[in-house]
Amino acid sequence: MKAVSPPVFDDAFQDKLKELMAWRRDVRHFRTDPVPGELIARLLEVAALAPSVGNSQPWRFVLVEDATRRQKVIANFEAANAEALSDYSGEQAKLYASLKLAGLKEAPVHLAVFCDEGTAQGHGLGRRTMPEMLDYSAVMAVYGFWLAARAHGLGVGWVSIFEPEALARDLDVELDWKLVAYLCVGWPEDEQATPELERAGWEHRRGVESFIIRR
């Protein structure tokens, strides 16, 4: 096979890439303006370029367009969110109750990302002792989609407050698919340099040095 020359990613591109990551943001407030279907298709093509263990490509993208199914997703979230609130008390409970943790009603696009844990693609390579590598591969696809969406001016919100088995049933997917992410996608209502949870006082980002361990 003939060798090809890789592209050169210069300093300006590297700086813009870091800026893109910094502005990725978990968006909860969306305008209801529609998102072109061809743009979503393009973003999914980018997502599918993600690395995967054994080239298994275990991600499965479910565009939730049916109004009845969306309503079931919203009901699932509201029930799970009410249960989550009961884990907190006092001022933290008040703060939790004030947070907007999903844009399910406003976002024009709902995208559920599943991992096909029964896939034969990849022939099991790399996951004998770490089968969860399939899930991690699907997460890589989510992140690729997220960055590409941001590059096009779209916002993405990752909603994780669900009963996943009920959601999978409501979306009528294969039994051996595992829910990895439920994404709200649309045009942000506003743009902020500081993440929403930081602005609300829920949690603050720590510097990278606090996560580096040397052995």
JSON list of C-alpha atoms in Angstrom, two decimals, residues 45-190:
[
{"chain": "A", "resi": 45, "resn": "GLU", "atom": "CA", "xyz": [-20.01, 10.65, 10.14]},
{"chain": "A", "resi": 46, "resn": "VAL", "atom": "CA", "xyz": [-17.41, 12.48, 12.24]},
{"chain": "A", "resi": 47, "resn": "ALA", "atom": "CA", "xyz": [-18.49, 10.57, 15.36]},
{"chain": "A", "resi": 48, "resn": "ALA", "atom": "CA", "xyz": [-18.01, 7.26, 13.54]},
{"chain": "A", "resi": 49, "resn": "LEU", "atom": "CA", "xyz": [-14.33, 8.15, 12.97]},
{"chain": "A", "resi": 50, "resn": "ALA", "atom": "CA", "xyz": [-13.72, 7.51, 16.68]},
{"chain": "A", "resi": 51, "resn": "PRO", "atom": "CA", "xyz": [-11.22, 4.83, 17.69]},
{"chain": "A", "resi": 52, "resn": "SER", "atom": "CA", "xyz": [-12.74, 1.55, 18.85]},
{"chain": "A", "resi": 53, "resn": "VAL", "atom": "CA", "xyz": [-11.30, -1.55, 20.47]},
{"chain": "A", "resi": 54, "resn": "GLY", "atom": "CA", "xyz": [-10.50, -4.15, 17.81]},
{"chain": "A", "resi": 55, "resn": "ASN", "atom": "CA", "xyz": [-12.15, -1.87, 15.23]},
{"chain": "A", "resi": 56, "resn": "SER", "atom": "CA", "xyz": [-15.45, -3.08, 16.67]},
{"chain": "A", "resi": 57, "resn": "GLN", "atom": "CA", "xyz": [-17.36, 0.18, 16.06]},
{"chain": "A", "resi": 58, "resn": "PRO", "atom": "CA", "xyz": [-19.93, -0.72, 18.75]},
{"chain": "A", "resi": 59, "resn": "TRP", "atom": "CA", "xyz": [-21.76, 2.63, 18.74]},
{"chain": "A", "resi": 60, "resn": "ARG", "atom": "CA", "xyz": [-25.39, 2.68, 17.68]},
{"chain": "A", "resi": 61, "resn": "PHE", "atom": "CA", "xyz": [-26.99, 6.08, 17.05]},
{"chain": "A", "resi": 62, "resn": "VAL", "atom": "CA", "xyz": [-30.74, 6.37, 17.64]},
{"chain": "A", "resi": 63, "resn": "LEU", "atom": "CA", "xyz": [-32.37, 9.61, 16.51]},
{"chain": "A", "resi": 64, "resn": "VAL", "atom": "CA", "xyz": [-35.49, 9.96, 18.65]},
{"chain": "A", "resi": 65, "resn": "GLU", "atom": "CA", "xyz": [-37.95, 11.81, 16.43]},
{"chain": "A", "resi": 66, "resn": "ASP", "atom": "CA", "xyz": [-41.30, 10.32, 17.44]},
{"chain": "A", "resi": 67, "resn": "ALA", "atom": "CA", "xyz": [-43.23, 12.66, 19.77]},
{"chain": "A", "resi": 68, "resn": "THR", "atom": "CA", "xyz": [-44.68, 9.83, 21.86]},
{"chain": "A", "resi": 69, "resn": "ARG", "atom": "CA", "xyz": [-41.28, 8.28, 22.46]},
{"chain": "A", "resi": 70, "resn": "ARG", "atom": "CA", "xyz": [-39.84, 11.67, 23.37]},
{"chain": "A", "resi": 71, "resn": "GLN", "atom": "CA", "xyz": [-42.61, 12.17, 25.91]},
{"chain": "A", "resi": 72, "resn": "LYS", "atom": "CA", "xyz": [-41.73, 8.82, 27.50]},
{"chain": "A", "resi": 73, "resn": "VAL", "atom": "CA", "xyz": [-38.07, 9.90, 27.66]},
{"chain": "A", "resi": 74, "resn": "ILE", "atom": "CA", "xyz": [-39.09, 13.13, 29.40]},
{"chain": "A", "resi": 75, "resn": "ALA", "atom": "CA", "xyz": [-41.28, 11.24, 31.89]},
{"chain": "A", "resi": 76, "resn": "ASN", "atom": "CA", "xyz": [-38.40, 8.85, 32.59]},
{"chain": "A", "resi": 77, "resn": "PHE", "atom": "CA", "xyz": [-36.08, 11.80, 33.29]},
{"chain": "A", "resi": 78, "resn": "GLU", "atom": "CA", "xyz": [-38.57, 13.57, 35.55]},
{"chain": "A", "resi": 79, "resn": "ALA", "atom": "CA", "xyz": [-39.12, 10.44, 37.66]},
{"chain": "A", "resi": 80, "resn": "ALA", "atom": "CA", "xyz": [-35.39, 9.72, 37.95]},
{"chain": "A", "resi": 81, "resn": "ASN", "atom": "CA", "xyz": [-34.64, 13.36, 38.73]},
{"chain": "A", "resi": 82, "resn": "ALA", "atom": "CA", "xyz": [-37.20, 13.39, 41.55]},
{"chain": "A", "resi": 83, "resn": "GLU", "atom": "CA", "xyz": [-35.53, 10.31, 43.03]},
{"chain": "A", "resi": 84, "resn": "ALA", "atom": "CA", "xyz": [-32.09, 11.89, 42.69]},
{"chain": "A", "resi": 85, "resn": "LEU", "atom": "CA", "xyz": [-33.28, 14.97, 44.57]},
{"chain": "A", "resi": 86, "resn": "SER", "atom": "CA", "xyz": [-34.06, 12.77, 47.58]},
{"chain": "A", "resi": 87, "resn": "ASP", "atom": "CA", "xyz": [-30.34, 11.97, 47.90]},
{"chain": "A", "resi": 88, "resn": "TYR", "atom": "CA", "xyz": [-29.66, 15.55, 48.99]},
{"chain": "A", "resi": 89, "resn": "SER", "atom": "CA", "xyz": [-30.81, 17.64, 51.92]},
{"chain": "A", "resi": 90, "resn": "GLY", "atom": "CA", "xyz": [-30.74, 21.21, 53.17]},
{"chain": "A", "resi": 91, "resn": "GLU", "atom": "CA", "xyz": [-29.13, 23.88, 51.03]},
{"chain": "A", "resi": 92, "resn": "GLN", "atom": "CA", "xyz": [-27.67, 21.32, 48.62]},
{"chain": "A", "resi": 93, "resn": "ALA", "atom": "CA", "xyz": [-31.17, 19.96, 47.94]},
{"chain": "A", "resi": 94, "resn": "LYS", "atom": "CA", "xyz": [-32.41, 23.50, 47.24]},
{"chain": "A", "resi": 95, "resn": "LEU", "atom": "CA", "xyz": [-29.50, 24.08, 44.88]},
{"chain": "A", "resi": 96, "resn": "TYR", "atom": "CA", "xyz": [-30.06, 20.75, 43.11]},
{"chain": "A", "resi": 97, "resn": "ALA", "atom": "CA", "xyz": [-33.76, 21.55, 42.64]},
{"chain": "A", "resi": 98, "resn": "SER", "atom": "CA", "xyz": [-32.83, 24.88, 41.05]},
{"chain": "A", "resi": 99, "resn": "LEU", "atom": "CA", "xyz": [-30.53, 23.35, 38.43]},
{"chain": "A", "resi": 100, "resn": "LYS", "atom": "CA", "xyz": [-31.71, 22.85, 34.88]},
{"chain": "A", "resi": 101, "resn": "LEU", "atom": "CA", "xyz": [-30.32, 19.40, 34.17]},
{"chain": "A", "resi": 102, "resn": "ALA", "atom": "CA", "xyz": [-31.85, 18.69, 30.76]},
{"chain": "A", "resi": 103, "resn": "GLY", "atom": "CA", "xyz": [-33.05, 20.50, 27.66]},
{"chain": "A", "resi": 104, "resn": "LEU", "atom": "CA", "xyz": [-35.31, 17.66, 26.61]},
{"chain": "A", "resi": 105, "resn": "LYS", "atom": "CA", "xyz": [-38.38, 19.81, 25.94]},
{"chain": "A", "resi": 106, "resn": "GLU", "atom": "CA", "xyz": [-36.61, 22.52, 23.95]},
{"chain": "A", "resi": 107, "resn": "ALA", "atom": "CA", "xyz": [-33.84, 20.75, 22.03]},
{"chain": "A", "resi": 108, "resn": "PRO", "atom": "CA", "xyz": [-34.86, 20.04, 18.42]},
{"chain": "A", "resi": 109, "resn": "VAL", "atom": "CA", "xyz": [-32.67, 16.93, 18.21]},
{"chain": "A", "resi": 110, "resn": "HIS", "atom": "CA", "xyz": [-32.62, 13.96, 20.60]},
{"chain": "A", "resi": 111, "resn": "LEU", "atom": "CA", "xyz": [-29.82, 11.45, 20.04]},
{"chain": "A", "resi": 112, "resn": "ALA", "atom": "CA", "xyz": [-29.46, 8.28, 22.08]},
{"chain": "A", "resi": 113, "resn": "VAL", "atom": "CA", "xyz": [-26.10, 6.53, 21.81]},
{"chain": "A", "resi": 114, "resn": "PHE", "atom": "CA", "xyz": [-25.97, 2.85, 22.66]},
{"chain": "A", "resi": 115, "resn": "CYS", "atom": "CA", "xyz": [-23.16, 0.32, 22.81]},
{"chain": "A", "resi": 116, "resn": "ASP", "atom": "CA", "xyz": [-23.82, -2.98, 21.04]},
{"chain": "A", "resi": 117, "resn": "GLU", "atom": "CA", "xyz": [-22.26, -5.28, 23.61]},
{"chain": "A", "resi": 118, "resn": "GLY", "atom": "CA", "xyz": [-23.11, -8.33, 21.53]},
{"chain": "A", "resi": 119, "resn": "THR", "atom": "CA", "xyz": [-21.29, -7.22, 18.40]},
{"chain": "A", "resi": 120, "resn": "ALA", "atom": "CA", "xyz": [-19.10, -9.81, 16.71]},
{"chain": "A", "resi": 121, "resn": "GLN", "atom": "CA", "xyz": [-17.21, -7.10, 14.82]},
{"chain": "A", "resi": 122, "resn": "GLY", "atom": "CA", "xyz": [-13.62, -6.93, 15.98]},
{"chain": "A", "resi": 123, "resn": "HIS", "atom": "CA", "xyz": [-13.62, -10.65, 16.90]},
{"chain": "A", "resi": 124, "resn": "GLY", "atom": "CA", "xyz": [-13.18, -9.84, 20.60]},
{"chain": "A", "resi": 125, "resn": "LEU", "atom": "CA", "xyz": [-9.73, -8.30, 20.13]},
{"chain": "A", "resi": 126, "resn": "GLY", "atom": "CA", "xyz": [-8.63, -6.21, 23.11]},
{"chain": "A", "resi": 127, "resn": "ARG", "atom": "CA", "xyz": [-11.60, -6.86, 25.35]},
{"chain": "A", "resi": 128, "resn": "ARG", "atom": "CA", "xyz": [-11.08, -10.29, 26.84]},
{"chain": "A", "resi": 129, "resn": "THR", "atom": "CA", "xyz": [-9.97, -8.91, 30.21]},
{"chain": "A", "resi": 130, "resn": "MET", "atom": "CA", "xyz": [-11.58, -5.48, 29.78]},
{"chain": "A", "resi": 131, "resn": "PRO", "atom": "CA", "xyz": [-14.96, -5.95, 28.06]},
{"chain": "A", "resi": 132, "resn": "GLU", "atom": "CA", "xyz": [-15.88, -2.41, 29.10]},
{"chain": "A", "resi": 133, "resn": "MET", "atom": "CA", "xyz": [-13.59, -1.20, 26.31]},
{"chain": "A", "resi": 134, "resn": "LEU", "atom": "CA", "xyz": [-16.66, -1.47, 24.06]},
{"chain": "A", "resi": 135, "resn": "ASP", "atom": "CA", "xyz": [-18.42, 1.13, 26.21]},
{"chain": "A", "resi": 136, "resn": "TYR", "atom": "CA", "xyz": [-15.36, 3.37, 26.22]},
{"chain": "A", "resi": 137, "resn": "SER", "atom": "CA", "xyz": [-15.23, 3.16, 22.43]},
{"chain": "A", "resi": 138, "resn": "ALA", "atom": "CA", "xyz": [-18.83, 4.40, 22.24]},
{"chain": "A", "resi": 139, "resn": "VAL", "atom": "CA", "xyz": [-17.94, 7.26, 24.60]},
{"chain": "A", "resi": 140, "resn": "MET", "atom": "CA", "xyz": [-15.17, 8.29, 22.20]},
{"chain": "A", "resi": 141, "resn": "ALA", "atom": "CA", "xyz": [-17.79, 8.55, 19.46]},
{"chain": "A", "resi": 142, "resn": "VAL", "atom": "CA", "xyz": [-19.91, 10.75, 21.73]},
{"chain": "A", "resi": 143, "resn": "TYR", "atom": "CA", "xyz": [-17.00, 13.10, 22.34]},
{"chain": "A", "resi": 144, "resn": "GLY", "atom": "CA", "xyz": [-16.19, 13.28, 18.63]},
{"chain": "A", "resi": 145, "resn": "PHE", "atom": "CA", "xyz": [-19.80, 14.17, 17.87]},
{"chain": "A", "resi": 146, "resn": "TRP", "atom": "CA", "xyz": [-19.80, 16.78, 20.64]},
{"chain": "A", "resi": 147, "resn": "LEU", "atom": "CA", "xyz": [-16.69, 18.58, 19.43]},
{"chain": "A", "resi": 148, "resn": "ALA", "atom": "CA", "xyz": [-17.85, 18.53, 15.82]},
{"chain": "A", "resi": 149, "resn": "ALA", "atom": "CA", "xyz": [-21.24, 19.92, 16.86]},
{"chain": "A", "resi": 150, "resn": "ARG", "atom": "CA", "xyz": [-19.57, 22.75, 18.77]},
{"chain": "A", "resi": 151, "resn": "ALA", "atom": "CA", "xyz": [-17.40, 23.54, 15.74]},
{"chain": "A", "resi": 152, "resn": "HIS", "atom": "CA", "xyz": [-20.65, 24.11, 13.79]},
{"chain": "A", "resi": 153, "resn": "GLY", "atom": "CA", "xyz": [-22.10, 26.33, 16.51]},
{"chain": "A", "resi": 154, "resn": "LEU", "atom": "CA", "xyz": [-24.40, 23.69, 17.97]},
{"chain": "A", "resi": 155, "resn": "GLY", "atom": "CA", "xyz": [-24.75, 22.91, 21.66]},
{"chain": "A", "resi": 156, "resn": "VAL", "atom": "CA", "xyz": [-24.94, 19.44, 23.16]},
{"chain": "A", "resi": 157, "resn": "GLY", "atom": "CA", "xyz": [-26.29, 18.41, 26.55]},
{"chain": "A", "resi": 158, "resn": "TRP", "atom": "CA", "xyz": [-25.51, 14.96, 27.94]},
{"chain": "A", "resi": 159, "resn": "VAL", "atom": "CA", "xyz": [-28.43, 13.77, 30.09]},
{"chain": "A", "resi": 160, "resn": "SER", "atom": "CA", "xyz": [-27.64, 10.88, 32.42]},
{"chain": "A", "resi": 161, "resn": "ILE", "atom": "CA", "xyz": [-30.58, 11.00, 34.84]},
{"chain": "A", "resi": 162, "resn": "PHE", "atom": "CA", "xyz": [-32.64, 8.11, 33.50]},
{"chain": "A", "resi": 163, "resn": "GLU", "atom": "CA", "xyz": [-33.68, 4.57, 34.28]},
{"chain": "A", "resi": 164, "resn": "PRO", "atom": "CA", "xyz": [-31.69, 3.12, 31.34]},
{"chain": "A", "resi": 165, "resn": "GLU", "atom": "CA", "xyz": [-33.50, -0.18, 30.91]},
{"chain": "A", "resi": 166, "resn": "ALA", "atom": "CA", "xyz": [-36.88, 1.54, 30.70]},
{"chain": "A", "resi": 167, "resn": "LEU", "atom": "CA", "xyz": [-35.48, 4.02, 28.20]},
{"chain": "A", "resi": 168, "resn": "ALA", "atom": "CA", "xyz": [-34.12, 1.21, 26.04]},
{"chain": "A", "resi": 169, "resn": "ARG", "atom": "CA", "xyz": [-37.53, -0.46, 26.08]},
{"chain": "A", "resi": 170, "resn": "ASP", "atom": "CA", "xyz": [-39.29, 2.77, 25.15]},
{"chain": "A", "resi": 171, "resn": "LEU", "atom": "CA", "xyz": [-36.92, 3.23, 22.22]},
{"chain": "A", "resi": 172, "resn": "ASP", "atom": "CA", "xyz": [-37.41, -0.40, 21.17]},
{"chain": "A", "resi": 173, "resn": "VAL", "atom": "CA", "xyz": [-33.73, -1.22, 20.68]},
{"chain": "A", "resi": 174, "resn": "GLU", "atom": "CA", "xyz": [-31.92, -4.55, 20.82]},
{"chain": "A", "resi": 175, "resn": "LEU", "atom": "CA", "xyz": [-31.73, -6.19, 24.24]},
{"chain": "A", "resi": 176, "resn": "ASP", "atom": "CA", "xyz": [-27.94, -6.37, 24.24]},
{"chain": "A", "resi": 177, "resn": "TRP", "atom": "CA", "xyz": [-27.51, -2.67, 23.55]},
{"chain": "A", "resi": 178, "resn": "LYS", "atom": "CA", "xyz": [-26.39, -0.63, 26.55]},
{"chain": "A", "resi": 179, "resn": "LEU", "atom": "CA", "xyz": [-27.30, 3.04, 26.92]},
{"chain": "A", "resi": 180, "resn": "VAL", "atom": "CA", "xyz": [-24.14, 5.16, 26.93]},
{"chain": "A", "resi": 181, "resn": "ALA", "atom": "CA", "xyz": [-25.48, 8.67, 26.38]},
{"chain": "A", "resi": 182, "resn": "TYR", "atom": "CA", "xyz": [-28.66, 10.58, 25.71]},
{"chain": "A", "resi": 183, "resn": "LEU", "atom": "CA", "xyz": [-27.86, 13.85, 23.99]},
{"chain": "A", "resi": 184, "resn": "CYS", "atom": "CA", "xyz": [-29.94, 16.98, 23.52]},
{"chain": "A", "resi": 185, "resn": "VAL", "atom": "CA", "xyz": [-28.70, 18.86, 20.46]},
{"chain": "A", "resi": 186, "resn": "GLY", "atom": "CA", "xyz": [-29.58, 22.32, 19.20]},
{"chain": "A", "resi": 187, "resn": "TRP", "atom": "CA", "xyz": [-28.62, 25.96, 18.93]},
{"chain": "A", "resi": 188, "resn": "PRO", "atom": "CA", "xyz": [-27.63, 27.37, 22.35]},
{"chain": "A", "resi": 189, "resn": "GLU", "atom": "CA", "xyz": [-29.90, 30.02, 23.83]},
{"chain": "A", "resi": 190, "resn": "ASP", "atom": "CA", "xyz": [-26.80, 31.90, 25.02]}
]
